JSON list of C-alpha atoms and ligand atoms in Angstrom, two decimals:
[
{"chain": "A", "resi": 1, "resn": "MET", "atom": "CA", "xyz": [63.69, -4.84, -16.87]},
{"chain": "A", "resi": 2, "resn": "ASP", "atom": "CA", "xyz": [63.69, -1.13, -16.55]},
{"chain": "A", "resi": 3, "resn": "THR", "atom": "CA", "xyz": [60.93, -1.17, -18.98]},
{"chain": "A", "resi": 4, "resn": "LYS", "atom": "CA", "xyz": [59.18, -3.36, -16.89]},
{"chain": "A", "resi": 5, "resn": "ALA", "atom": "CA", "xyz": [59.81, -1.35, -13.65]},
{"chain": "A", "resi": 6, "resn": "HIS", "atom": "CA", "xyz": [58.00, 1.34, -15.61]},
{"chain": "A", "resi": 7, "resn": "ASN", "atom": "CA", "xyz": [54.92, -1.19, -17.13]},
{"chain": "A", "resi": 8, "resn": "ARG", "atom": "CA", "xyz": [54.54, -2.02, -13.22]},
{"chain": "A", "resi": 9, "resn": "ARG", "atom": "CA", "xyz": [54.73, 1.87, -11.75]},
{"chain": "A", "resi": 10, "resn": "GLU", "atom": "CA", "xyz": [52.36, 2.56, -14.65]},
{"chain": "A", "resi": 11, "resn": "PHE", "atom": "CA", "xyz": [50.05, -0.18, -14.28]},
{"chain": "A", "resi": 12, "resn": "LEU", "atom": "CA", "xyz": [49.61, 0.79, -10.18]},
{"chain": "A", "resi": 13, "resn": "LYS", "atom": "CA", "xyz": [49.30, 4.25, -10.94]},
{"chain": "A", "resi": 14, "resn": "ARG", "atom": "CA", "xyz": [46.47, 3.50, -13.42]},
{"chain": "A", "resi": 15, "resn": "PHE", "atom": "CA", "xyz": [44.76, 0.91, -10.87]},
{"chain": "A", "resi": 16, "resn": "SER", "atom": "CA", "xyz": [44.84, 3.18, -8.33]},
{"chain": "A", "resi": 17, "resn": "ALA", "atom": "CA", "xyz": [42.73, 5.93, -10.32]},
{"chain": "A", "resi": 18, "resn": "ALA", "atom": "CA", "xyz": [40.32, 3.48, -11.20]},
{"chain": "A", "resi": 19, "resn": "SER", "atom": "CA", "xyz": [39.90, 2.78, -7.46]},
{"chain": "A", "resi": 20, "resn": "ALA", "atom": "CA", "xyz": [39.29, 5.94, -6.91]},
{"chain": "A", "resi": 21, "resn": "VAL", "atom": "CA", "xyz": [36.99, 6.61, -8.97]},
{"chain": "A", "resi": 22, "resn": "GLY", "atom": "CA", "xyz": [35.21, 3.26, -8.60]},
{"chain": "A", "resi": 23, "resn": "ILE", "atom": "CA", "xyz": [35.04, 4.62, -4.44]},
{"chain": "A", "resi": 24, "resn": "GLY", "atom": "CA", "xyz": [34.03, 7.55, -5.16]},
{"chain": "A", "resi": 25, "resn": "ALA", "atom": "CA", "xyz": [31.34, 6.49, -8.23]},
{"chain": "A", "resi": 26, "resn": "SER", "atom": "CA", "xyz": [29.98, 4.06, -5.08]},
{"chain": "A", "resi": 27, "resn": "THR", "atom": "CA", "xyz": [29.72, 6.45, -2.37]},
{"chain": "A", "resi": 28, "resn": "VAL", "atom": "CA", "xyz": [27.79, 8.86, -4.44]},
{"chain": "A", "resi": 29, "resn": "LEU", "atom": "CA", "xyz": [25.57, 5.80, -5.25]},
{"chain": "A", "resi": 30, "resn": "ALA", "atom": "CA", "xyz": [25.26, 4.78, -2.25]},
{"chain": "A", "resi": 31, "resn": "ALA", "atom": "CA", "xyz": [24.52, 8.55, -1.09]},
{"chain": "A", "resi": 32, "resn": "CYS", "atom": "CA", "xyz": [21.14, 8.34, -3.85]},
{"chain": "A", "resi": 33, "resn": "GLY", "atom": "CA", "xyz": [20.15, 5.27, -3.18]},
{"chain": "A", "resi": 34, "resn": "GLY", "atom": "CA", "xyz": [22.19, 2.74, -4.56]},
{"chain": "A", "resi": 35, "resn": "GLY", "atom": "CA", "xyz": [21.84, 4.88, -7.76]},
{"chain": "A", "resi": 36, "resn": "GLU", "atom": "CA", "xyz": [18.65, 2.34, -8.83]},
{"chain": "A", "resi": 37, "resn": "SER", "atom": "CA", "xyz": [15.81, 3.82, -9.92]},
{"chain": "A", "resi": 38, "resn": "ALA", "atom": "CA", "xyz": [12.48, 3.56, -8.04]},
{"chain": "A", "resi": 39, "resn": "ASN", "atom": "CA", "xyz": [10.92, 1.31, -10.93]},
{"chain": "A", "resi": 40, "resn": "GLU", "atom": "CA", "xyz": [13.86, -1.00, -10.63]},
{"chain": "A", "resi": 41, "resn": "THR", "atom": "CA", "xyz": [13.64, -1.43, -7.06]},
{"chain": "A", "resi": 42, "resn": "ALA", "atom": "CA", "xyz": [10.06, -2.31, -7.60]},
{"chain": "A", "resi": 43, "resn": "ALA", "atom": "CA", "xyz": [10.83, -4.76, -9.85]},
{"chain": "A", "resi": 44, "resn": "GLU", "atom": "CA", "xyz": [13.65, -6.43, -8.27]},
{"chain": "A", "resi": 45, "resn": "ALA", "atom": "CA", "xyz": [11.76, -6.23, -5.13]},
{"chain": "A", "resi": 46, "resn": "PRO", "atom": "CA", "xyz": [10.13, -9.56, -3.72]},
{"chain": "A", "resi": 47, "resn": "ALA", "atom": "CA", "xyz": [6.08, -9.19, -4.48]},
{"chain": "A", "resi": 48, "resn": "ALA", "atom": "CA", "xyz": [4.58, -8.34, -1.15]},
{"chain": "A", "resi": 49, "resn": "ALA", "atom": "CA", "xyz": [2.43, -11.43, 0.15]},
{"chain": "A", "resi": 50, "resn": "PRO", "atom": "CA", "xyz": [-1.15, -10.16, -0.41]},
{"chain": "A", "resi": 51, "resn": "ALA", "atom": "CA", "xyz": [-2.69, -8.87, 2.94]},
{"chain": "A", "resi": 52, "resn": "ALA", "atom": "CA", "xyz": [-4.05, -11.86, 4.94]},
{"chain": "A", "resi": 53, "resn": "THR", "atom": "CA", "xyz": [-7.92, -11.93, 5.30]},
{"chain": "A", "resi": 54, "resn": "GLY", "atom": "CA", "xyz": [-9.63, -13.15, 8.50]},
{"chain": "A", "resi": 55, "resn": "CYS", "atom": "CA", "xyz": [-10.67, -16.85, 6.95]},
{"chain": "A", "resi": 56, "resn": "MET", "atom": "CA", "xyz": [-7.68, -17.68, 4.87]},
{"chain": "A", "resi": 57, "resn": "ASP", "atom": "CA", "xyz": [-5.74, -19.54, 8.38]},
{"chain": "A", "resi": 58, "resn": "THR", "atom": "CA", "xyz": [-5.55, -23.12, 8.12]},
{"chain": "A", "resi": 59, "resn": "THR", "atom": "CA", "xyz": [-3.28, -23.20, 11.92]},
{"chain": "A", "resi": 60, "resn": "GLY", "atom": "CA", "xyz": [-5.06, -26.38, 13.18]},
{"chain": "A", "resi": 61, "resn": "LEU", "atom": "CA", "xyz": [-5.98, -28.24, 9.74]},
{"chain": "A", "resi": 62, "resn": "THR", "atom": "CA", "xyz": [-3.66, -30.94, 8.73]},
{"chain": "A", "resi": 63, "resn": "GLU", "atom": "CA", "xyz": [-1.96, -30.75, 5.42]},
{"chain": "A", "resi": 64, "resn": "GLN", "atom": "CA", "xyz": [-4.55, -33.17, 3.61]},
{"chain": "A", "resi": 65, "resn": "GLU", "atom": "CA", "xyz": [-6.83, -30.68, 4.75]},
{"chain": "A", "resi": 66, "resn": "ILE", "atom": "CA", "xyz": [-4.95, -27.35, 3.54]},
{"chain": "A", "resi": 67, "resn": "ALA", "atom": "CA", "xyz": [-4.33, -29.30, 0.12]},
{"chain": "A", "resi": 68, "resn": "MET", "atom": "CA", "xyz": [-7.93, -29.60, -0.36]},
{"chain": "A", "resi": 69, "resn": "ARG", "atom": "CA", "xyz": [-8.22, -25.92, -0.03]},
{"chain": "A", "resi": 70, "resn": "ASN", "atom": "CA", "xyz": [-5.69, -25.36, -2.21]},
{"chain": "A", "resi": 71, "resn": "SER", "atom": "CA", "xyz": [-6.92, -27.84, -4.94]},
{"chain": "A", "resi": 72, "resn": "LEU", "atom": "CA", "xyz": [-10.47, -26.47, -5.00]},
{"chain": "A", "resi": 73, "resn": "ALA", "atom": "CA", "xyz": [-8.45, -23.13, -5.15]},
{"chain": "A", "resi": 74, "resn": "TYR", "atom": "CA", "xyz": [-10.63, -21.45, -2.05]},
{"chain": "A", "resi": 75, "resn": "VAL", "atom": "CA", "xyz": [-10.23, -17.50, -1.42]},
{"chain": "A", "resi": 76, "resn": "ASP", "atom": "CA", "xyz": [-11.24, -15.26, 0.41]},
{"chain": "A", "resi": 77, "resn": "VAL", "atom": "CA", "xyz": [-12.72, -12.92, -1.79]},
{"chain": "A", "resi": 78, "resn": "THR", "atom": "CA", "xyz": [-14.75, -14.49, -5.04]},
{"chain": "A", "resi": 79, "resn": "PRO", "atom": "CA", "xyz": [-13.05, -13.65, -8.43]},
{"chain": "A", "resi": 80, "resn": "ASP", "atom": "CA", "xyz": [-17.29, -13.53, -9.29]},
{"chain": "A", "resi": 81, "resn": "PRO", "atom": "CA", "xyz": [-19.56, -11.59, -7.45]},
{"chain": "A", "resi": 82, "resn": "ALA", "atom": "CA", "xyz": [-22.44, -13.81, -8.71]},
{"chain": "A", "resi": 83, "resn": "LYS", "atom": "CA", "xyz": [-21.10, -16.96, -7.17]},
{"chain": "A", "resi": 84, "resn": "ASN", "atom": "CA", "xyz": [-19.61, -16.54, -3.13]},
{"chain": "A", "resi": 85, "resn": "CYS", "atom": "CA", "xyz": [-19.87, -18.70, -0.22]},
{"chain": "A", "resi": 86, "resn": "LEU", "atom": "CA", "xyz": [-22.74, -17.38, 0.72]},
{"chain": "A", "resi": 87, "resn": "ASN", "atom": "CA", "xyz": [-24.95, -17.93, -1.67]},
{"chain": "A", "resi": 88, "resn": "CYS", "atom": "CA", "xyz": [-23.40, -21.74, -2.17]},
{"chain": "A", "resi": 89, "resn": "SER", "atom": "CA", "xyz": [-25.66, -24.57, -1.03]},
{"chain": "A", "resi": 90, "resn": "LEU", "atom": "CA", "xyz": [-22.54, -25.80, 0.68]},
{"chain": "A", "resi": 91, "resn": "TYR", "atom": "CA", "xyz": [-21.84, -22.96, 3.24]},
{"chain": "A", "resi": 92, "resn": "LEU", "atom": "CA", "xyz": [-22.13, -23.01, 6.42]},
{"chain": "A", "resi": 93, "resn": "ALA", "atom": "CA", "xyz": [-23.58, -19.70, 8.28]},
{"chain": "A", "resi": 94, "resn": "ALA", "atom": "CA", "xyz": [-21.22, -18.31, 10.71]},
{"chain": "A", "resi": 95, "resn": "ALA", "atom": "CA", "xyz": [-21.90, -18.06, 14.29]},
{"chain": "A", "resi": 96, "resn": "PRO", "atom": "CA", "xyz": [-23.15, -14.53, 15.99]},
{"chain": "A", "resi": 97, "resn": "GLY", "atom": "CA", "xyz": [-20.34, -12.33, 16.08]},
{"chain": "A", "resi": 98, "resn": "ALA", "atom": "CA", "xyz": [-17.90, -14.36, 13.94]},
{"chain": "A", "resi": 99, "resn": "SER", "atom": "CA", "xyz": [-16.72, -13.39, 10.63]},
{"chain": "A", "resi": 100, "resn": "CYS", "atom": "CA", "xyz": [-15.89, -16.72, 9.32]},
{"chain": "A", "resi": 101, "resn": "GLY", "atom": "CA", "xyz": [-18.44, -19.49, 8.59]},
{"chain": "A", "resi": 102, "resn": "GLY", "atom": "CA", "xyz": [-17.56, -22.95, 7.50]},
{"chain": "A", "resi": 103, "resn": "CYS", "atom": "CA", "xyz": [-17.85, -25.24, 4.51]},
{"chain": "A", "resi": 104, "resn": "ASN", "atom": "CA", "xyz": [-19.28, -28.86, 4.42]},
{"chain": "A", "resi": 105, "resn": "LEU", "atom": "CA", "xyz": [-16.65, -29.72, 1.43]},
{"chain": "A", "resi": 106, "resn": "LEU", "atom": "CA", "xyz": [-13.64, -27.94, 2.61]},
{"chain": "A", "resi": 107, "resn": "LYS", "atom": "CA", "xyz": [-12.11, -27.40, 6.36]},
{"chain": "A", "resi": 108, "resn": "GLY", "atom": "CA", "xyz": [-11.74, -24.48, 8.16]},
{"chain": "A", "resi": 109, "resn": "PRO", "atom": "CA", "xyz": [-12.55, -20.81, 8.36]},
{"chain": "A", "resi": 110, "resn": "ILE", "atom": "CA", "xyz": [-14.94, -20.00, 4.87]},
{"chain": "A", "resi": 111, "resn": "ALA", "atom": "CA", "xyz": [-15.16, -16.42, 4.15]},
{"chain": "A", "resi": 112, "resn": "PRO", "atom": "CA", "xyz": [-19.19, -15.27, 2.97]},
{"chain": "A", "resi": 113, "resn": "ASN", "atom": "CA", "xyz": [-17.62, -13.85, 0.18]},
{"chain": "A", "resi": 114, "resn": "GLY", "atom": "CA", "xyz": [-15.01, -16.69, -0.53]},
{"chain": "A", "resi": 115, "resn": "TYR", "atom": "CA", "xyz": [-14.89, -18.69, -3.40]},
{"chain": "A", "resi": 116, "resn": "CYS", "atom": "CA", "xyz": [-13.72, -22.12, -4.67]},
{"chain": "A", "resi": 117, "resn": "ILE", "atom": "CA", "xyz": [-14.63, -24.06, -8.02]},
{"chain": "A", "resi": 118, "resn": "SER", "atom": "CA", "xyz": [-17.31, -26.14, -6.21]},
{"chain": "A", "resi": 119, "resn": "TRP", "atom": "CA", "xyz": [-19.05, -23.52, -5.76]},
{"chain": "A", "resi": 120, "resn": "ALA", "atom": "CA", "xyz": [-22.97, -24.78, -6.34]},
{"chain": "A", "resi": 121, "resn": "PRO", "atom": "CA", "xyz": [-25.71, -22.46, -6.35]},
{"chain": "A", "resi": 122, "resn": "ALA", "atom": "CA", "xyz": [-27.89, -22.73, -3.31]},
{"chain": "A", "resi": 123, "resn": "GLN", "atom": "CA", "xyz": [-32.09, -23.88, -3.69]},
{"chain": "A", "resi": 124, "resn": "THR", "atom": "CA", "xyz": [-34.26, -20.59, -2.69]},
{"chain": "B", "resi": 201, "resn": "SF4", "atom": "S1", "xyz": [-18.09, -25.71, -1.58]},
{"chain": "B", "resi": 201, "resn": "SF4", "atom": "FE1", "xyz": [-16.56, -23.59, -2.11]},
{"chain": "B", "resi": 201, "resn": "SF4", "atom": "S2", "xyz": [-17.97, -22.19, -2.91]},
{"chain": "B", "resi": 201, "resn": "SF4", "atom": "FE2", "xyz": [-19.13, -23.38, -1.86]},
{"chain": "B", "resi": 201, "resn": "SF4", "atom": "S3", "xyz": [-19.71, -22.74, 0.48]},
{"chain": "B", "resi": 201, "resn": "SF4", "atom": "FE3", "xyz": [-17.30, -24.00, 0.29]},
{"chain": "B", "resi": 201, "resn": "SF4", "atom": "S4", "xyz": [-15.62, -22.73, -0.11]},
{"chain": "B", "resi": 201, "resn": "SF4", "atom": "FE4", "xyz": [-17.59, -21.60, -0.52]}
]
């Protein structure tokens, strides 16, 4: 009985000491930015969405039309400088003052410097 009371007292003493250390450590870590390095924070942070460019807005398009843009991997900036919408036979020139043109294949705004896998060289 006496041993149990002694053990309980010892346990409570250790527990309160450990709690004080834990609270102190968490306070210090919080003050230092949570104890994470900049690299750890960046690695855990969700990737920032790419900056929206002017011709990626699919507002008003049907799900099918959006799916078509996605299936043809349309992008606003071509990965191949030699192939872009402006020199594609399917490109529809932008109206004067507009930054986006159109496409005979894909619905929605199309960037002159865009690209999709259906690129076909314009006839010169
Ligand atoms: S077919 Fe593709 S590459 Fe050609 S204009 Fe349309 S989106 Fe651009």
